CSV table of C-alpha atoms in Angstrom, one decimal:
chain,number,residue,atom,x,y,z
A,1,UNK,CA,75.7,108.4,176.7
A,2,UNK,CA,78.6,108.0,174.7
A,3,UNK,CA,81.0,104.5,175.3
A,4,UNK,CA,83.9,105.7,173.0
A,5,UNK,CA,87.5,105.3,174.8
A,6,UNK,CA,89.7,107.1,172.7
A,7,UNK,CA,93.2,106.1,173.2
A,8,UNK,CA,96.4,107.9,172.2
A,9,UNK,CA,99.3,105.9,171.4
A,10,UNK,CA,97.1,103.3,170.3
A,11,UNK,CA,99.8,101.8,167.8
A,12,UNK,CA,102.0,101.5,171.0
A,13,UNK,CA,102.8,98.8,173.4
A,14,UNK,CA,100.3,100.0,176.0
A,15,UNK,CA,97.4,101.5,173.5
A,16,UNK,CA,95.9,98.9,171.7
A,17,UNK,CA,92.2,99.6,172.3
A,18,UNK,CA,88.8,100.8,170.8
A,19,UNK,CA,89.1,104.3,168.8
A,20,UNK,CA,92.7,104.3,168.3
A,21,UNK,CA,94.2,108.0,167.8
A,22,UNK,CA,97.3,107.8,166.4
A,23,UNK,CA,99.8,110.4,164.2
A,24,UNK,CA,99.8,108.0,161.2
A,25,UNK,CA,96.7,106.1,160.3
A,26,UNK,CA,98.2,104.4,157.2
A,27,UNK,CA,101.1,102.8,159.7
A,28,UNK,CA,101.1,99.1,159.8
A,29,UNK,CA,100.0,99.2,163.1
A,30,UNK,CA,97.2,101.3,162.3
A,31,UNK,CA,95.8,99.4,159.5
A,32,UNK,CA,96.1,95.9,161.7
A,33,UNK,CA,94.2,97.9,163.8
A,34,UNK,CA,91.6,98.7,161.5
A,35,UNK,CA,91.5,95.0,160.7
A,36,UNK,CA,90.1,94.4,164.2
A,37,UNK,CA,87.3,96.5,163.3
A,38,UNK,CA,88.7,99.4,165.3
A,39,UNK,CA,88.1,103.3,164.6
A,40,UNK,CA,91.3,104.7,163.5
A,41,UNK,CA,91.6,108.7,163.6
A,42,UNK,CA,94.3,111.1,163.1
A,43,UNK,CA,95.4,112.9,166.3
A,44,UNK,CA,98.5,114.7,167.1
A,45,UNK,CA,98.9,116.2,170.5
A,46,UNK,CA,100.6,119.4,169.0
A,47,UNK,CA,97.6,120.2,167.0
A,48,UNK,CA,94.7,121.2,168.7
A,49,UNK,CA,92.2,120.8,165.7
A,50,UNK,CA,93.4,117.3,165.3
A,51,UNK,CA,92.6,116.8,168.8
A,52,UNK,CA,88.7,118.1,168.9
A,53,UNK,CA,88.0,116.2,165.9
A,54,UNK,CA,89.9,112.8,167.0
A,55,UNK,CA,87.9,113.5,170.7
A,56,UNK,CA,84.6,114.4,169.5
A,57,UNK,CA,81.9,112.0,171.2
A,58,UNK,CA,84.4,110.1,173.4
A,59,UNK,CA,83.2,109.2,176.9
A,60,UNK,CA,87.0,108.1,178.0
A,61,UNK,CA,90.5,109.1,177.0
A,62,UNK,CA,93.1,106.9,178.1
A,63,UNK,CA,96.5,109.0,177.2
A,64,UNK,CA,99.6,107.6,177.1
A,65,UNK,CA,102.6,109.9,178.0
A,66,UNK,CA,105.8,109.1,176.4
A,67,UNK,CA,109.0,108.2,178.5
A,68,UNK,CA,111.1,111.4,179.5
A,69,UNK,CA,114.7,111.0,180.6
A,70,UNK,CA,114.9,114.7,181.9
A,71,UNK,CA,112.8,116.5,184.3
A,72,UNK,CA,109.9,114.2,185.2
A,73,UNK,CA,107.0,115.3,182.4
A,74,UNK,CA,104.4,112.9,183.4
A,75,UNK,CA,104.3,114.2,187.1
A,76,UNK,CA,103.6,117.7,185.2
A,77,UNK,CA,101.0,116.0,183.3
A,78,UNK,CA,99.3,114.0,185.7
A,79,UNK,CA,99.3,117.3,188.3
A,80,UNK,CA,97.5,119.3,185.3
A,81,UNK,CA,94.8,116.5,184.7
A,82,UNK,CA,94.0,116.6,188.4
A,83,UNK,CA,93.3,120.2,188.4
A,84,UNK,CA,90.9,119.9,185.6
A,85,UNK,CA,86.9,119.4,186.3
A,86,UNK,CA,86.7,115.7,185.5
A,87,UNK,CA,87.1,112.5,186.7
A,88,UNK,CA,90.6,110.9,186.5
A,89,UNK,CA,92.6,107.9,187.2
A,90,UNK,CA,96.3,107.0,186.6
A,91,UNK,CA,98.0,103.9,185.4
A,92,UNK,CA,101.6,103.7,186.2
A,93,UNK,CA,103.3,100.5,184.3
A,94,UNK,CA,106.3,99.7,186.0
A,95,UNK,CA,109.6,98.7,183.3
A,96,UNK,CA,108.1,96.9,180.1
A,97,UNK,CA,109.4,93.5,179.5
A,98,UNK,CA,109.1,94.0,175.9
A,99,UNK,CA,112.0,96.5,175.8
A,100,UNK,CA,114.4,93.9,176.4
A,101,UNK,CA,113.8,93.4,172.6
A,102,UNK,CA,112.4,96.5,171.4
A,103,UNK,CA,115.1,98.8,172.2
A,104,UNK,CA,118.7,97.8,171.5
A,105,UNK,CA,120.2,99.6,174.4
A,106,UNK,CA,118.2,97.6,176.6
A,107,UNK,CA,118.8,94.2,175.2
A,108,UNK,CA,121.8,92.0,175.5
A,109,UNK,CA,124.9,92.9,173.5
A,110,UNK,CA,126.8,90.4,171.6
A,111,UNK,CA,130.2,89.3,173.2
A,112,UNK,CA,133.1,89.6,171.1
A,113,UNK,CA,133.3,85.8,170.8
A,114,UNK,CA,130.3,86.3,168.9
A,115,UNK,CA,128.3,83.1,170.9
A,116,UNK,CA,127.3,85.0,174.1
A,117,UNK,CA,125.1,87.4,174.5
A,118,UNK,CA,125.4,89.9,177.7
A,119,UNK,CA,122.8,91.9,179.6
A,120,UNK,CA,124.9,94.9,181.0
A,121,UNK,CA,123.5,97.0,184.1
A,122,UNK,CA,125.0,98.7,187.2
A,123,UNK,CA,122.9,96.4,189.3
A,124,UNK,CA,123.9,93.6,190.9
A,125,UNK,CA,122.3,90.2,189.7
A,126,UNK,CA,119.9,89.9,192.7
A,127,UNK,CA,118.4,93.4,192.1
A,128,UNK,CA,114.9,92.8,191.6
A,129,UNK,CA,112.8,94.9,189.0
A,130,UNK,CA,109.0,95.3,188.7
A,131,UNK,CA,108.3,94.2,185.2
A,132,UNK,CA,105.1,94.3,183.3
A,133,UNK,CA,104.0,92.5,180.0
A,134,UNK,CA,102.7,95.9,178.8
A,135,UNK,CA,100.9,94.5,175.7
A,136,UNK,CA,99.4,91.7,177.7
A,137,UNK,CA,98.7,92.9,181.2
A,138,UNK,CA,97.8,97.0,180.7
A,139,UNK,CA,94.5,95.9,179.9
A,140,UNK,CA,94.1,94.2,183.1
A,141,UNK,CA,94.7,97.4,184.9
A,142,UNK,CA,93.0,99.6,183.0
A,143,UNK,CA,89.8,97.6,182.6
A,144,UNK,CA,89.9,97.7,186.5
A,145,UNK,CA,89.5,101.4,186.4
A,146,UNK,CA,87.1,101.6,183.5
A,147,UNK,CA,85.0,98.8,185.3
A,148,UNK,CA,84.2,100.9,188.2
A,149,UNK,CA,85.5,104.7,187.8
A,150,UNK,CA,83.8,106.0,190.7
A,151,UNK,CA,85.4,103.6,192.8
A,152,UNK,CA,89.0,104.6,191.8
A,153,UNK,CA,88.7,108.4,191.0
A,154,UNK,CA,91.8,110.2,191.5
A,155,UNK,CA,93.7,107.1,192.4
A,156,UNK,CA,97.2,106.0,191.2
A,157,UNK,CA,97.7,102.3,189.9
A,158,UNK,CA,101.2,101.2,190.0
A,159,UNK,CA,101.4,98.0,188.4
A,160,UNK,CA,103.7,95.2,187.6
A,161,UNK,CA,103.1,91.6,186.4
A,162,UNK,CA,105.8,90.4,188.8
A,163,UNK,CA,109.4,91.3,190.6
A,164,UNK,CA,112.3,89.5,188.4
A,165,UNK,CA,115.9,89.5,189.6
A,166,UNK,CA,118.5,90.7,186.8
A,167,UNK,CA,119.6,86.8,187.3
A,168,UNK,CA,116.4,85.5,186.3
A,169,UNK,CA,115.8,87.8,183.6
A,170,UNK,CA,119.2,86.5,181.9
A,171,UNK,CA,118.0,82.8,182.6
A,172,UNK,CA,114.5,83.5,181.0
A,173,UNK,CA,116.2,85.2,177.9
A,174,UNK,CA,118.6,82.1,177.7
A,175,UNK,CA,115.9,79.6,178.1
A,176,UNK,CA,113.5,81.6,175.8
A,177,UNK,CA,115.9,82.4,173.1
A,178,UNK,CA,118.1,79.0,173.1
A,179,UNK,CA,121.1,81.4,173.3
A,180,UNK,CA,123.6,81.7,175.9
A,181,UNK,CA,122.7,84.9,177.8
A,182,UNK,CA,124.9,86.3,180.9
A,183,UNK,CA,124.7,89.0,183.1
A,184,UNK,CA,127.4,91.4,183.8
A,185,UNK,CA,127.5,94.2,186.4
A,186,UNK,CA,129.2,97.2,185.4
A,187,UNK,CA,129.9,100.9,187.3
A,188,UNK,CA,127.1,103.1,186.7
A,189,UNK,CA,129.1,106.0,184.9
A,190,UNK,CA,130.2,103.3,182.6
A,191,UNK,CA,126.8,102.2,181.7
A,192,UNK,CA,125.5,105.8,181.7
A,193,UNK,CA,127.9,106.3,178.8
A,194,UNK,CA,126.8,103.1,176.9
A,195,UNK,CA,123.1,104.7,176.4
A,196,UNK,CA,122.5,106.4,173.2
A,197,UNK,CA,120.8,109.5,174.9
């Protein structure tokens, strides 16, 4: 029986595991995976032939659905997968801690004084968010599913490392960066207008 775990989005935050399927096998992240003795193969979800090649011999597939800001495509994908004649389980990561520094629109913005960084949200500073260290903690949840697939068949794992208030997030950012980071609540329409999408 095959023991290959095929991972879509392997060069991303959640997917760094085993047989890495990525559109660009020569990217910096793909090359780093090769250096860890991970088999890296080309696979593009828009090309059936590349997927058939990438998945040949795979026992398990970990497919990462990209975020969407419109109709919930992830829910449609889950519904479709549940209709197929094979075992499945679903991992739903909460908000990624990494997004605070990897997405400019999620990160604190430099104030006009040049010395202050402002985390702007439409929520109050006491609003608690479920956050997960996507790189450090995803494997713990997925590993539990893979260790006992029969037990978790058809189940959905909603995951978070912890609930953090925006006030706590701001304090952690200030402590870890050594910068003056403050929180500012703004109206929802103003926040939406500031987003790049």
